[in-house]
Amino acid sequence: MPESVWVAQSDPRVRPLLADLAREYSARYHRVLTDVHFELREYPAERFAAPDGGLLLLVADGHAVAGGAFQHYEGETAELKRIWTHRAHRGRGHARRVVAELEAEAGRRGYSRIHLTTGPNQPEARGLYLATGYTPHFDVDVVPTTRLPFSKALPAPVAAG
């Protein structure tokens, strides 16, 4: 079972995640993303750092096999970003685990809700969020052509003691 590791965006193990996302987005949306750091430019590293954010990797044999991040969205709402599983490791529940661990950490950091969007050409992501209790803010019976927003209320933190 891969180990969960919270890392800075500058960690070299994050690079494959970003490179693979660039390839996936290029193929699925027919656009050329030659810079594997396109996501770094869009969201500065501090957005995914404590106290307002975090970046999680699932690591096996020193390599990232899955990962994702959260950042502050608005008020007490965090936004999940860059949920990813390496193609050789898909179908093993890693994405569900990443989402669950991101939600748990966001809750510990004081967030009460999660917001996220995914693209219309990412049916696996859409299925993941529907299966993990996210509320779709679009008509699920219509073939999507635009970004698909979801939200989810996080459970209230349990008081220690």
mmCIF file of C-alpha atoms in Angstrom:
data_model
loop_
_atom_site.group_PDB
_atom_site.id
_atom_site.type_symbol
_atom_site.label_atom_id
_atom_site.label_comp_id
_atom_site.label_asym_id
_atom_site.label_seq_id
_atom_site.Cartn_x
_atom_site.Cartn_y
_atom_site.Cartn_z
ATOM 1 C CA MET A 1 0.000 0.000 0.000
ATOM 2 C CA PRO A 2 1.432 3.414 -0.923
ATOM 3 C CA GLU A 3 2.483 5.780 1.854
ATOM 4 C CA SER A 4 0.678 9.130 2.294
ATOM 5 C CA VAL A 5 3.099 12.048 2.235
ATOM 6 C CA TRP A 6 2.272 15.756 2.584
ATOM 7 C CA VAL A 7 4.770 17.695 0.482
ATOM 8 C CA ALA A 8 5.617 21.149 -0.797
ATOM 9 C CA GLN A 9 4.846 21.783 -4.435
ATOM 10 C CA SER A 10 8.608 22.067 -5.016
ATOM 11 C CA ASP A 11 9.157 18.421 -3.994
ATOM 12 C CA PRO A 12 10.632 16.593 -7.021
ATOM 13 C CA ARG A 13 8.069 13.786 -6.610
ATOM 14 C CA VAL A 14 5.347 16.284 -7.647
ATOM 15 C CA ARG A 15 6.857 16.770 -11.121
ATOM 16 C CA PRO A 16 5.478 13.484 -12.595
ATOM 17 C CA LEU A 17 1.995 14.402 -11.379
ATOM 18 C CA LEU A 18 2.149 17.760 -13.180
ATOM 19 C CA ALA A 19 3.727 16.279 -16.305
ATOM 20 C CA ASP A 20 1.092 13.548 -16.489
ATOM 21 C CA LEU A 21 -1.709 16.066 -15.955
ATOM 22 C CA ALA A 22 -0.307 18.159 -18.824
ATOM 23 C CA ARG A 23 -0.320 15.086 -21.091
ATOM 24 C CA GLU A 24 -3.842 14.073 -20.013
ATOM 25 C CA TYR A 25 -5.291 17.557 -20.488
ATOM 26 C CA SER A 26 -3.535 17.926 -23.856
ATOM 27 C CA ALA A 27 -5.003 14.661 -25.104
ATOM 28 C CA ARG A 28 -8.483 15.090 -23.676
ATOM 29 C CA TYR A 29 -8.948 18.751 -24.594
ATOM 30 C CA HIS A 30 -6.902 18.825 -27.816
ATOM 31 C CA ARG A 31 -4.593 21.594 -26.695
ATOM 32 C CA VAL A 32 -0.843 21.610 -26.498
ATOM 33 C CA LEU A 33 0.566 22.092 -23.016
ATOM 34 C CA THR A 34 4.297 21.949 -23.552
ATOM 35 C CA ASP A 35 5.242 23.375 -20.154
ATOM 36 C CA VAL A 36 4.870 20.745 -17.423
ATOM 37 C CA HIS A 37 4.769 23.630 -14.950
ATOM 38 C CA PHE A 38 1.564 25.115 -16.403
ATOM 39 C CA GLU A 39 -0.268 24.391 -13.155
ATOM 40 C CA LEU A 40 2.499 25.950 -11.080
ATOM 41 C CA ARG A 41 2.077 29.230 -12.917
ATOM 42 C CA GLU A 42 -1.707 29.169 -12.571
ATOM 43 C CA TYR A 43 -1.564 28.509 -8.832
ATOM 44 C CA PRO A 44 1.478 29.659 -6.864
ATOM 45 C CA ALA A 45 3.012 27.099 -4.492
ATOM 46 C CA GLU A 46 1.845 28.954 -1.393
ATOM 47 C CA ARG A 47 -1.790 28.259 -2.366
ATOM 48 C CA PHE A 48 -1.162 24.564 -1.618
ATOM 49 C CA ALA A 49 0.799 25.086 1.600
ATOM 50 C CA ALA A 50 -0.260 25.233 5.249
ATOM 51 C CA PRO A 51 -2.155 26.727 6.846
ATOM 52 C CA ASP A 52 -4.695 27.234 4.034
ATOM 53 C CA GLY A 53 -3.800 24.358 1.725
ATOM 54 C CA GLY A 54 -1.975 21.105 1.321
ATOM 55 C CA LEU A 55 -0.544 18.802 -1.316
ATOM 56 C CA LEU A 56 -0.713 15.043 -0.795
ATOM 57 C CA LEU A 57 1.126 12.298 -2.635
ATOM 58 C CA LEU A 58 0.681 8.555 -2.367
ATOM 59 C CA VAL A 59 4.212 7.218 -2.758
ATOM 60 C CA ALA A 60 5.305 3.650 -3.557
ATOM 61 C CA ASP A 61 8.962 2.717 -4.026
ATOM 62 C CA GLY A 62 9.919 6.394 -3.923
ATOM 63 C CA HIS A 63 7.581 7.418 -6.758
ATOM 64 C CA ALA A 64 4.250 9.237 -6.683
ATOM 65 C CA VAL A 65 1.442 6.934 -7.795
ATOM 66 C CA ALA A 66 -1.412 9.331 -6.952
ATOM 67 C CA GLY A 67 -1.937 12.752 -5.481
ATOM 68 C CA GLY A 68 -4.001 15.864 -5.132
ATOM 69 C CA ALA A 69 -4.191 19.188 -3.388
ATOM 70 C CA PHE A 70 -6.516 21.644 -1.732
ATOM 71 C CA GLN A 71 -6.462 25.395 -1.401
ATOM 72 C CA HIS A 72 -8.635 28.063 0.197
ATOM 73 C CA TYR A 73 -11.658 28.825 -1.984
ATOM 74 C CA GLU A 74 -13.829 31.222 0.025
ATOM 75 C CA GLY A 75 -14.909 31.545 3.642
ATOM 76 C CA GLU A 76 -14.828 28.083 5.222
ATOM 77 C CA THR A 77 -14.691 26.333 1.841
ATOM 78 C CA ALA A 78 -11.622 24.581 0.446
ATOM 79 C CA GLU A 79 -11.179 23.687 -3.209
ATOM 80 C CA LEU A 80 -9.761 20.357 -4.343
ATOM 81 C CA LYS A 81 -7.345 20.531 -7.260
ATOM 82 C CA ARG A 82 -5.221 18.198 -9.353
ATOM 83 C CA ILE A 83 -6.574 14.834 -8.255
ATOM 84 C CA TRP A 84 -4.388 12.412 -10.202
ATOM 85 C CA THR A 85 -3.475 8.741 -10.399
ATOM 86 C CA HIS A 86 -0.636 7.456 -12.562
ATOM 87 C CA ARG A 87 -2.120 5.424 -15.413
ATOM 88 C CA ALA A 88 -0.232 2.282 -14.319
ATOM 89 C CA HIS A 89 -1.874 2.467 -10.881
ATOM 90 C CA ARG A 90 -5.492 3.236 -11.787
ATOM 91 C CA GLY A 91 -8.379 1.079 -10.675
ATOM 92 C CA ARG A 92 -6.934 0.421 -7.205
ATOM 93 C CA GLY A 93 -8.889 3.005 -5.187
ATOM 94 C CA HIS A 94 -6.027 5.506 -4.958
ATOM 95 C CA ALA A 95 -8.130 8.466 -6.128
ATOM 96 C CA ARG A 96 -10.796 7.715 -3.509
ATOM 97 C CA ARG A 97 -8.089 7.550 -0.868
ATOM 98 C CA VAL A 98 -6.568 10.854 -2.002
ATOM 99 C CA VAL A 99 -9.974 12.573 -1.913
ATOM 100 C CA ALA A 100 -10.747 11.154 1.551
ATOM 101 C CA GLU A 101 -7.367 12.235 2.948
ATOM 102 C CA LEU A 102 -7.663 15.718 1.422
ATOM 103 C CA GLU A 103 -11.154 16.087 2.901
ATOM 104 C CA ALA A 104 -9.964 14.940 6.335
ATOM 105 C CA GLU A 105 -7.024 17.348 6.348
ATOM 106 C CA ALA A 106 -9.176 20.228 5.128
ATOM 107 C CA GLY A 107 -11.581 19.488 7.981
ATOM 108 C CA ARG A 108 -8.727 19.508 10.497
ATOM 109 C CA ARG A 109 -7.689 22.896 9.103
ATOM 110 C CA GLY A 110 -11.146 24.315 9.845
ATOM 111 C CA TYR A 111 -12.900 24.002 6.493
ATOM 112 C CA SER A 112 -16.546 22.932 6.561
ATOM 113 C CA ARG A 113 -17.143 22.537 2.810
ATOM 114 C CA ILE A 114 -15.339 21.391 -0.300
ATOM 115 C CA HIS A 115 -15.761 22.865 -3.783
ATOM 116 C CA LEU A 116 -14.272 21.425 -6.956
ATOM 117 C CA THR A 117 -14.722 21.416 -10.692
ATOM 118 C CA THR A 118 -13.762 18.926 -13.354
ATOM 119 C CA GLY A 119 -13.837 19.071 -17.100
ATOM 120 C CA PRO A 120 -16.451 17.620 -19.431
ATOM 121 C CA ASN A 121 -13.918 15.175 -20.925
ATOM 122 C CA GLN A 122 -13.057 13.583 -17.596
ATOM 123 C CA PRO A 123 -15.811 11.022 -16.984
ATOM 124 C CA GLU A 124 -13.680 9.126 -14.458
ATOM 125 C CA ALA A 125 -13.426 12.236 -12.283
ATOM 126 C CA ARG A 126 -17.140 12.915 -12.608
ATOM 127 C CA GLY A 127 -17.856 9.332 -11.531
ATOM 128 C CA LEU A 128 -15.426 9.566 -8.617
ATOM 129 C CA TYR A 129 -17.036 12.707 -7.210
ATOM 130 C CA LEU A 130 -20.573 11.377 -7.625
ATOM 131 C CA ALA A 131 -19.556 8.092 -5.952
ATOM 132 C CA THR A 132 -17.906 9.868 -3.009
ATOM 133 C CA GLY A 133 -20.899 11.975 -2.039
ATOM 134 C CA TYR A 134 -20.353 15.230 -3.911
ATOM 135 C CA THR A 135 -23.387 17.218 -4.976
ATOM 136 C CA PRO A 136 -23.322 18.070 -8.684
ATOM 137 C CA HIS A 137 -24.281 21.641 -9.581
ATOM 138 C CA PHE A 138 -25.219 20.746 -13.148
ATOM 139 C CA ASP A 139 -27.750 18.514 -14.855
ATOM 140 C CA VAL A 140 -26.276 15.005 -14.677
ATOM 141 C CA ASP A 141 -28.652 13.848 -17.441
ATOM 142 C CA VAL A 142 -27.201 16.225 -20.045
ATOM 143 C CA VAL A 143 -23.975 15.567 -21.956
ATOM 144 C CA PRO A 144 -21.530 18.072 -20.449
ATOM 145 C CA THR A 145 -19.820 20.742 -22.542
ATOM 146 C CA THR A 146 -18.510 23.025 -19.794
ATOM 147 C CA ARG A 147 -16.777 22.712 -16.424
ATOM 148 C CA LEU A 148 -18.678 20.583 -13.915
ATOM 149 C CA PRO A 149 -18.918 22.074 -10.403
ATOM 150 C CA PHE A 150 -19.420 19.938 -7.298
ATOM 151 C CA SER A 151 -19.598 20.612 -3.558
ATOM 152 C CA LYS A 152 -19.703 18.626 -0.348
ATOM 153 C CA ALA A 153 -20.266 19.480 3.298
ATOM 154 C CA LEU A 154 -17.572 18.080 5.572
ATOM 155 C CA PRO A 155 -18.553 16.446 8.862
ATOM 156 C CA ALA A 156 -18.227 18.651 11.928
ATOM 157 C CA PRO A 157 -14.932 18.058 13.732
ATOM 158 C CA VAL A 158 -15.127 15.697 16.690
ATOM 159 C CA ALA A 159 -14.020 17.359 19.937
ATOM 160 C CA ALA A 160 -11.018 15.689 21.567
ATOM 161 C CA GLY A 161 -11.367 14.292 25.046
#
